Amino acid sequence: MKLAARRALIDSSGIRKVFDLAASLKDPINLSIGLPDFDMPEDLKDVAVEAIRAGKNRYTLTGGVPPLRKRIARYYEERGVPVEENMVASGTSGGLLLVFMALLDPGDEVLIPDPYFVMYKALTRFIGAKPVLVDTYPDFRLTRERLEAAVTERTKLLILNSPANPTGTVYSAEECRAAAEFAESRGIEVLSDEIYEEYVYDGEYVRPSTFLKRPIVVSGFSKSVAMTGWRIGWVAGPGELIRALTDIQQYTFVCAPSVAQETALRAFDLDMAPVRDRFRARRDLIADGLAAAGYNVMRPGGAFYIFPEAPGGDGEAFVHSAIENNLLVVPGNVFSERNTNFRISFAASEETLRRGVEVLSRLMQDRQAPAN
Ligand code: PMP
């Protein structure tokens, strides 16, 4: 079959190679998974069952059920995020696709801090726009200089993702302010992907969207309440944009899943602090373990990832040796133009993390042992 040229713009071979290798392992120490290791809260399951029984099984309004949209509006109002309207999407991913479709013309450039969440680059290319990667190694900080070095006349959009996948970096107020000033002085739109907002470990969350006059915010409940399979997310921002997203949704996704919308409404009332505390302890376990083993690593302030440098500097080669030792992690070049690092997810039990640290310490020692 002759597929569209567009098909070749999406390349998932990097991550697939890892999963193919992983399939051969019996009981791997799996630190590769990008989702919480707990199941969604029981209360929410009850809400979902009630919704099904109450017949909430039909199409909803394209932009989402009004009580949920009102709740989202209140959420941002309480946090000082200047958004005019919002719409409910099929996952944060669905929201991202709609924004890219509504905003980008072929040839438009999108500034994406590197390392990045894989979808940003893939979707930009898919739409016919051009990803321009802003190298942030080795500290993963976003500075005005780094942004200035990548901007051109064609730059249309800047993507911020704090806390970040795959580095766990949380931007400081100064970084957010610098990024906002940079973008606003040049008329560049800013999309803030805040999906990891519940996973911030050191002090209050510095929310990038609060620094912007006209933010486009995407978020959802996939990570915060472990509803990845329910496909629920949202976009909040300027009215003109949100109306465009809703029109595109009408002819694509139609609406976000109805039962998921009813359930999400109640998810706003949950207190996720106990989860955050547990994940903070896991962050400490893995970050301290890696540091003690001699890894060159930034301590993540959020999300549930850590992105150390691979001993020897070749991420792919290192991941191969990790897999030979029954440990599953992801090579950095899946998330980056560089192949120097690797991603560990610490959304795993403490026992699994300890076993992972043991293997990683051993791999580092092997590397340092004099060859004979
Ligand atoms: N943004 C980031 C940064 C992510 O890591 C993910 C999931 N891995 C998503 C968006 C997509 O999440 P969803 O399940 O809501 O589509």
Short mmCIF file of C-alpha atoms and ligand atoms in Angstrom, two decimals:
data_model
loop_
_atom_site.label_atom_id
_atom_site.label_comp_id
_atom_site.label_asym_id
_atom_site.label_seq_id
_atom_site.Cartn_x
_atom_site.Cartn_y
_atom_site.Cartn_z
CA MET A 1 0.00 0.00 0.00
CA LYS A 2 1.26 3.48 -0.74
CA LEU A 3 0.94 5.37 2.51
CA ALA A 4 0.98 9.15 2.74
CA ALA A 5 4.38 10.82 3.03
CA ARG A 6 3.19 12.07 6.41
CA ARG A 7 3.39 8.54 7.77
CA ALA A 8 7.17 8.54 7.48
CA LEU A 9 7.37 11.66 9.65
CA ILE A 10 6.59 9.60 12.73
CA ASP A 11 9.40 7.36 13.84
CA SER A 12 8.87 5.27 16.94
CA SER A 13 11.73 2.87 16.24
CA GLY A 14 13.85 4.01 19.23
CA ILE A 15 11.37 3.14 21.92
CA ARG A 16 10.16 0.05 20.04
CA LYS A 17 13.67 -1.39 20.03
CA VAL A 18 13.73 -1.14 23.81
CA PHE A 19 10.36 -2.79 24.18
CA ASP A 20 11.34 -5.58 21.78
CA LEU A 21 14.41 -6.28 23.89
CA ALA A 22 12.34 -6.06 27.03
CA ALA A 23 9.87 -8.64 25.77
CA SER A 24 12.61 -11.25 26.11
CA LEU A 25 12.99 -10.59 29.86
CA LYS A 26 11.05 -12.73 32.32
CA ASP A 27 10.69 -10.55 35.39
CA PRO A 28 12.52 -7.32 34.58
CA ILE A 29 13.22 -4.55 37.04
CA ASN A 30 11.03 -2.19 35.08
CA LEU A 31 11.94 1.47 35.48
CA SER A 32 10.76 2.47 32.03
CA ILE A 33 7.09 3.17 32.56
CA GLY A 34 5.70 6.69 32.21
CA LEU A 35 2.66 6.34 34.38
CA PRO A 36 1.89 6.09 38.11
CA ASP A 37 2.15 2.62 39.67
CA PHE A 38 -1.07 3.01 41.70
CA ASP A 39 -4.58 2.39 40.42
CA MET A 40 -7.07 5.25 40.17
CA PRO A 41 -8.75 6.03 43.54
CA GLU A 42 -11.68 3.79 44.54
CA ASP A 43 -14.00 6.78 45.06
CA LEU A 44 -13.52 7.74 41.44
CA LYS A 45 -14.36 4.24 40.25
CA ASP A 46 -17.66 4.52 42.13
CA VAL A 47 -18.36 7.86 40.47
CA ALA A 48 -17.70 6.28 37.07
CA VAL A 49 -19.99 3.31 37.74
CA GLU A 50 -22.75 5.67 38.90
CA ALA A 51 -22.32 7.74 35.74
CA ILE A 52 -22.63 4.67 33.55
CA ARG A 53 -25.77 3.56 35.39
CA ALA A 54 -27.23 7.05 35.18
CA GLY A 55 -26.96 6.84 31.40
CA LYS A 56 -24.10 9.28 30.89
CA ASN A 57 -23.06 7.20 27.93
CA ARG A 58 -23.83 9.47 25.02
CA TYR A 59 -22.04 12.18 23.12
CA THR A 60 -21.49 15.25 25.23
CA LEU A 61 -21.22 18.81 23.99
CA THR A 62 -18.13 19.06 21.76
CA GLY A 63 -16.16 21.18 24.23
CA GLY A 64 -17.10 19.10 27.27
CA VAL A 65 -19.88 18.95 29.86
CA PRO A 66 -20.59 22.41 31.33
CA PRO A 67 -20.00 21.50 35.02
CA LEU A 68 -16.51 20.23 34.17
CA ARG A 69 -15.67 23.27 32.07
CA LYS A 70 -16.83 25.51 34.92
CA ARG A 71 -14.70 23.55 37.36
CA ILE A 72 -11.64 23.90 35.13
CA ALA A 73 -12.27 27.65 34.82
CA ARG A 74 -12.48 27.98 38.61
CA TYR A 75 -9.31 25.95 39.04
CA TYR A 76 -7.26 28.38 36.95
CA GLU A 77 -8.97 31.44 38.37
CA GLU A 78 -7.99 30.36 41.88
CA ARG A 79 -4.38 29.95 40.74
CA GLY A 80 -4.12 33.26 38.94
CA VAL A 81 -3.78 31.83 35.44
CA PRO A 82 -5.20 34.34 32.93
CA VAL A 83 -7.16 32.02 30.62
CA GLU A 84 -10.43 33.07 28.97
CA GLU A 85 -11.97 29.73 28.08
CA ASN A 86 -11.32 26.01 28.17
CA MET A 87 -12.33 22.83 26.39
CA VAL A 88 -12.15 19.17 27.37
CA ALA A 89 -10.05 16.95 25.10
CA SER A 90 -9.32 13.26 24.65
CA GLY A 91 -6.31 13.24 26.92
CA THR A 92 -3.64 15.87 27.11
CA SER A 93 -2.34 14.31 23.90
CA GLY A 94 -5.63 15.04 22.14
CA GLY A 95 -5.42 18.62 23.39
CA LEU A 96 -1.86 18.98 22.10
CA LEU A 97 -2.84 17.73 18.66
CA LEU A 98 -5.76 20.17 18.48
CA VAL A 99 -3.56 23.10 19.48
CA PHE A 100 -0.95 22.20 16.86
CA MET A 101 -3.64 21.83 14.20
CA ALA A 102 -5.25 25.14 15.06
CA LEU A 103 -2.06 27.16 15.43
CA LEU A 104 0.63 25.94 13.05
CA ASP A 105 1.03 26.40 9.33
CA PRO A 106 3.58 24.49 7.26
CA GLY A 107 7.00 26.06 7.79
CA ASP A 108 6.15 27.58 11.17
CA GLU A 109 8.80 26.85 13.75
CA VAL A 110 8.23 25.47 17.23
CA LEU A 111 10.82 25.94 19.97
CA ILE A 112 11.11 22.76 22.00
CA PRO A 113 13.54 22.53 24.92
CA ASP A 114 15.67 19.38 24.46
CA PRO A 115 15.32 16.83 26.17
CA TYR A 116 11.62 16.84 25.30
CA PHE A 117 8.43 14.78 25.57
CA VAL A 118 8.46 12.75 22.33
CA MET A 119 5.07 13.90 21.12
CA TYR A 120 6.09 17.57 20.76
CA LYS A 121 8.59 16.86 18.02
CA ALA A 122 6.52 14.16 16.32
CA LEU A 123 3.33 16.24 16.21
CA THR A 124 5.13 19.35 15.01
CA ARG A 125 6.51 17.42 12.06
CA PHE A 126 3.22 15.65 11.44
CA ILE A 127 1.48 19.00 11.03
CA GLY A 128 4.16 20.12 8.56
CA ALA A 129 5.75 22.61 10.93
CA LYS A 130 9.38 22.57 11.97
CA PRO A 131 10.66 21.56 15.41
CA VAL A 132 13.59 23.71 16.54
CA LEU A 133 15.25 22.08 19.50
CA VAL A 134 16.73 24.21 22.26
CA ASP A 135 19.63 22.29 23.75
CA THR A 136 19.50 22.56 27.56
CA TYR A 137 22.31 20.16 28.51
CA PRO A 138 23.89 19.56 30.95
CA ASP A 139 21.69 21.25 33.57
CA PHE A 140 18.35 21.25 31.67
CA ARG A 141 17.74 24.89 32.58
CA LEU A 142 15.93 27.24 30.23
CA THR A 143 17.70 30.57 29.75
CA ARG A 144 16.99 33.55 27.57
CA GLU A 145 20.37 33.00 25.85
CA ARG A 146 19.45 29.44 24.91
CA LEU A 147 16.12 30.61 23.52
CA GLU A 148 17.62 33.56 21.65
CA ALA A 149 20.10 31.22 19.96
CA ALA A 150 17.24 29.17 18.47
CA VAL A 151 14.65 31.80 17.54
CA THR A 152 14.02 32.94 13.93
CA GLU A 153 11.49 35.04 12.03
CA ARG A 154 9.39 31.91 11.60
CA THR A 155 9.13 30.99 15.29
CA LYS A 156 5.45 30.70 16.14
CA LEU A 157 5.26 28.68 19.33
CA LEU A 158 7.34 27.89 22.41
CA ILE A 159 6.60 24.79 24.46
CA LEU A 160 7.19 24.72 28.19
CA ASN A 161 6.86 21.52 30.19
CA SER A 162 7.44 21.93 33.91
CA PRO A 163 7.73 19.54 35.71
CA ALA A 164 9.31 17.91 32.69
CA ASN A 165 9.33 14.53 31.05
CA PRO A 166 12.05 13.09 30.83
CA THR A 167 14.29 15.16 33.15
CA GLY A 168 12.01 15.97 36.11
CA THR A 169 13.18 19.58 35.85
CA VAL A 170 10.95 22.19 37.49
CA TYR A 171 11.52 25.72 36.25
CA SER A 172 12.17 28.49 38.76
CA ALA A 173 10.23 31.75 38.78
CA GLU A 174 13.21 33.45 37.10
CA GLU A 175 13.25 30.92 34.29
CA CYS A 176 9.49 31.25 33.75
CA ARG A 177 9.74 35.04 33.76
CA ALA A 178 12.63 35.04 31.30
CA ALA A 179 10.79 32.65 28.95
CA ALA A 180 7.61 34.75 29.16
CA GLU A 181 9.46 38.02 28.46
CA PHE A 182 11.34 36.44 25.58
CA ALA A 183 8.17 35.08 23.96
CA GLU A 184 6.03 38.15 24.55
CA SER A 185 8.65 40.55 23.23
CA ARG A 186 8.65 38.62 19.95
CA GLY A 187 4.96 37.79 19.63
CA ILE A 188 5.54 34.06 20.10
CA GLU A 189 2.69 31.97 21.55
CA VAL A 190 3.50 29.80 24.57
CA LEU A 191 2.01 26.41 25.34
CA SER A 192 2.52 25.25 28.92
CA ASP A 193 2.11 21.50 29.41
CA GLU A 194 1.42 21.20 33.14
CA ILE A 195 0.39 17.56 33.24
CA TYR A 196 2.86 16.75 36.07
CA GLU A 197 1.61 19.60 38.25
CA GLU A 198 0.77 17.34 41.22
CA TYR A 199 4.31 15.95 41.28
CA VAL A 200 6.37 18.84 42.65
CA TYR A 201 8.63 17.92 45.56
CA ASP A 202 10.50 21.01 46.74
CA GLY A 203 8.14 23.78 47.79
CA GLU A 204 5.18 25.29 45.97
CA TYR A 205 4.67 24.68 42.27
CA VAL A 206 5.92 27.60 40.21
CA ARG A 207 3.29 27.44 37.47
CA PRO A 208 4.71 28.69 34.16
CA SER A 209 1.29 29.82 32.91
CA THR A 210 0.96 32.38 35.71
CA PHE A 211 3.87 34.34 34.20
CA LEU A 212 2.18 34.72 30.82
CA LYS A 213 -0.36 37.30 29.73
CA ARG A 214 -1.97 34.92 27.23
CA PRO A 215 -1.02 31.32 28.06
CA ILE A 216 -2.19 28.17 26.36
CA VAL A 217 -2.33 25.60 29.15
CA VAL A 218 -2.77 21.88 28.71
CA SER A 219 -3.20 19.44 31.55
CA GLY A 220 -5.24 16.44 32.59
CA PHE A 221 -5.71 13.65 35.11
CA SER A 222 -3.63 10.91 33.44
CA LYS A 223 -0.71 11.36 35.80
CA SER A 224 -2.20 13.03 38.86
CA VAL A 225 -4.93 10.47 39.56
CA ALA A 226 -3.67 7.63 37.37
CA MET A 227 -6.40 7.77 34.75
CA THR A 228 -4.17 7.26 31.70
CA GLY A 229 -6.65 4.90 30.09
CA TRP A 230 -9.60 7.24 30.46
CA ARG A 231 -8.33 9.77 27.93
CA ILE A 232 -9.23 12.94 29.68
CA GLY A 233 -7.40 16.25 29.44
CA TRP A 234 -8.11 19.88 28.69
CA VAL A 235 -6.82 23.03 27.09
CA ALA A 236 -7.38 26.49 28.56
CA GLY A 237 -6.43 29.73 26.88
CA PRO A 238 -7.55 32.58 24.65
CA GLY A 239 -11.21 32.35 23.59
CA GLU A 240 -10.44 32.52 19.89
CA LEU A 241 -8.10 29.55 20.13
CA ILE A 242 -10.42 27.46 22.31
CA ARG A 243 -13.27 28.00 19.84
CA ALA A 244 -11.00 26.82 17.02
CA LEU A 245 -10.01 23.70 19.00
CA THR A 246 -13.65 22.93 19.66
CA ASP A 247 -14.48 23.23 15.94
CA ILE A 248 -11.65 20.86 15.05
CA GLN A 249 -12.69 18.45 17.79
CA GLN A 250 -16.22 18.43 16.32
CA TYR A 251 -14.85 16.85 13.13
CA THR A 252 -12.21 14.60 14.72
CA PHE A 253 -12.58 13.34 18.28
CA VAL A 254 -16.23 14.58 18.52
CA CYS A 255 -15.95 14.82 22.31
CA ALA A 256 -13.88 13.47 25.20
CA PRO A 257 -15.25 10.21 26.68
CA SER A 258 -18.48 11.00 28.51
CA VAL A 259 -17.96 8.82 31.60
CA ALA A 260 -14.41 10.09 31.94
CA GLN A 261 -15.72 13.66 32.03
CA GLU A 262 -18.14 12.87 34.87
CA THR A 263 -15.33 11.17 36.75
CA ALA A 264 -12.83 13.96 36.16
CA LEU A 265 -15.19 16.48 37.71
CA ARG A 266 -14.81 14.67 41.03
CA ALA A 267 -11.07 14.18 40.65
CA PHE A 268 -10.63 17.92 41.27
CA ASP A 269 -11.68 17.38 44.88
CA LEU A 270 -9.08 14.73 45.72
CA ASP A 271 -6.11 15.48 47.92
CA MET A 272 -3.06 13.97 46.24
CA ALA A 273 -0.58 15.10 48.94
CA PRO A 274 -0.02 11.53 50.25
CA VAL A 275 0.94 10.40 46.75
CA ARG A 276 3.26 13.36 46.39
CA ASP A 277 4.95 12.54 49.71
CA ARG A 278 5.49 8.96 48.66
CA PHE A 279 6.92 9.97 45.30
CA ARG A 280 9.20 12.52 46.98
CA ALA A 281 10.68 9.71 49.08
CA ARG A 282 11.17 7.67 45.90
CA ARG A 283 12.84 10.62 44.23
CA ASP A 284 15.22 10.80 47.20
CA LEU A 285 15.88 7.06 47.08
CA ILE A 286 16.82 7.04 43.41
CA ALA A 287 18.63 10.39 43.28
CA ASP A 288 20.71 9.60 46.38
CA GLY A 289 21.36 6.07 45.15
CA LEU A 290 22.62 7.28 41.78
CA ALA A 291 24.75 10.02 43.31
CA ALA A 292 26.33 7.53 45.75
CA ALA A 293 27.09 5.20 42.85
CA GLY A 294 28.97 8.00 41.09
CA TYR A 295 26.46 8.96 38.40
CA ASN A 296 26.46 12.42 36.93
CA VAL A 297 22.84 13.38 37.50
CA MET A 298 20.55 16.38 38.11
CA ARG A 299 18.23 15.93 41.07
CA PRO A 300 14.70 16.20 39.68
CA GLY A 301 12.34 18.66 41.39
CA GLY A 302 9.23 17.01 39.97
CA ALA A 303 7.49 14.50 37.71
CA PHE A 304 8.64 10.89 38.23
CA TYR A 305 11.69 10.73 36.03
CA ILE A 306 15.40 11.14 36.47
CA PHE A 307 17.78 11.52 33.53
CA PRO A 308 21.36 10.56 34.43
CA GLU A 309 24.34 10.60 32.13
CA ALA A 310 25.23 7.11 30.93
CA PRO A 311 28.62 5.91 32.16
CA GLY A 312 30.74 5.98 29.02
CA GLY A 313 28.51 8.60 27.42
CA ASP A 314 26.56 6.31 25.07
CA GLY A 315 22.95 6.04 26.25
CA GLU A 316 21.89 3.29 23.86
CA ALA A 317 24.89 1.09 24.58
CA PHE A 318 24.35 1.56 28.29
CA VAL A 319 20.67 0.64 28.07
CA HIS A 320 21.68 -2.54 26.27
CA SER A 321 23.95 -3.53 29.12
CA ALA A 322 21.24 -2.61 31.64
CA ILE A 323 18.78 -4.87 29.82
CA GLU A 324 21.34 -7.68 29.83
CA ASN A 325 21.23 -7.23 33.60
CA ASN A 326 17.46 -7.44 33.68
CA LEU A 327 16.95 -3.71 34.19
CA LEU A 328 14.66 -1.79 31.89
CA VAL A 329 15.34 1.92 31.31
CA VAL A 330 14.98 4.10 28.21
CA PRO A 331 17.84 5.56 26.17
CA GLY A 332 18.00 9.36 26.16
CA ASN A 333 17.98 9.62 22.37
CA VAL A 334 14.29 8.71 22.41
CA PHE A 335 13.74 12.14 24.03
CA SER A 336 16.64 14.08 22.62
CA GLU A 337 18.97 14.79 19.76
CA ARG A 338 21.73 13.58 22.07
CA ASN A 339 22.47 10.00 23.02
CA THR A 340 24.35 10.70 26.24
CA ASN A 341 21.78 10.01 28.94
CA PHE A 342 19.05 7.56 29.88
CA ARG A 343 15.65 7.89 31.55
CA ILE A 344 14.61 6.15 34.74
CA SER A 345 11.00 6.30 35.85
CA PHE A 346 10.66 6.17 39.64
CA ALA A 347 6.93 5.46 39.48
CA ALA A 348 7.75 2.01 40.85
CA SER A 349 7.75 0.30 44.24
CA GLU A 350 10.55 1.10 46.69
CA GLU A 351 11.67 -2.53 46.42
CA THR A 352 11.92 -2.29 42.62
CA LEU A 353 13.81 1.00 42.93
CA ARG A 354 16.31 -0.52 45.36
CA ARG A 355 16.92 -3.43 43.02
CA GLY A 356 17.37 -0.96 40.18
CA VAL A 357 19.91 1.08 42.13
CA GLU A 358 21.84 -2.12 42.90
CA VAL A 359 22.13 -2.99 39.22
CA LEU A 360 23.03 0.57 38.29
CA SER A 361 25.76 0.67 40.97
CA ARG A 362 27.16 -2.58 39.64
CA LEU A 363 27.16 -1.31 36.06
CA MET A 364 29.03 1.80 37.17
CA GLN A 365 31.61 -0.26 39.08
CA ASP A 366 32.14 -2.58 36.09
CA ARG A 367 32.76 0.45 33.96
CA GLN A 368 35.29 1.91 36.42
CA ALA A 369 37.13 -1.36 37.01
CA PRO A 370 40.44 -1.41 35.13
CA ALA A 371 40.26 -3.64 32.08
CA ASN A 372 42.52 -6.67 32.20
N1 PMP B 1 2.57 15.62 28.21
C1 PMP B 1 3.59 15.00 28.80
C2 PMP B 1 4.78 15.81 29.17
C3 PMP B 1 3.55 13.62 29.04
O1 PMP B 1 4.59 13.01 29.63
C4 PMP B 1 2.40 12.89 28.67
C5 PMP B 1 2.28 11.39 28.88
N2 PMP B 1 3.43 10.66 28.86
C6 PMP B 1 1.36 13.58 28.04
C7 PMP B 1 1.47 14.94 27.84
C8 PMP B 1 0.12 12.89 27.54
O2 PMP B 1 -0.74 12.51 28.54
P1 PMP B 1 -2.24 12.03 28.26
O3 PMP B 1 -2.33 10.64 28.80
O4 PMP B 1 -3.11 12.99 29.04
O5 PMP B 1 -2.50 12.11 26.82
#
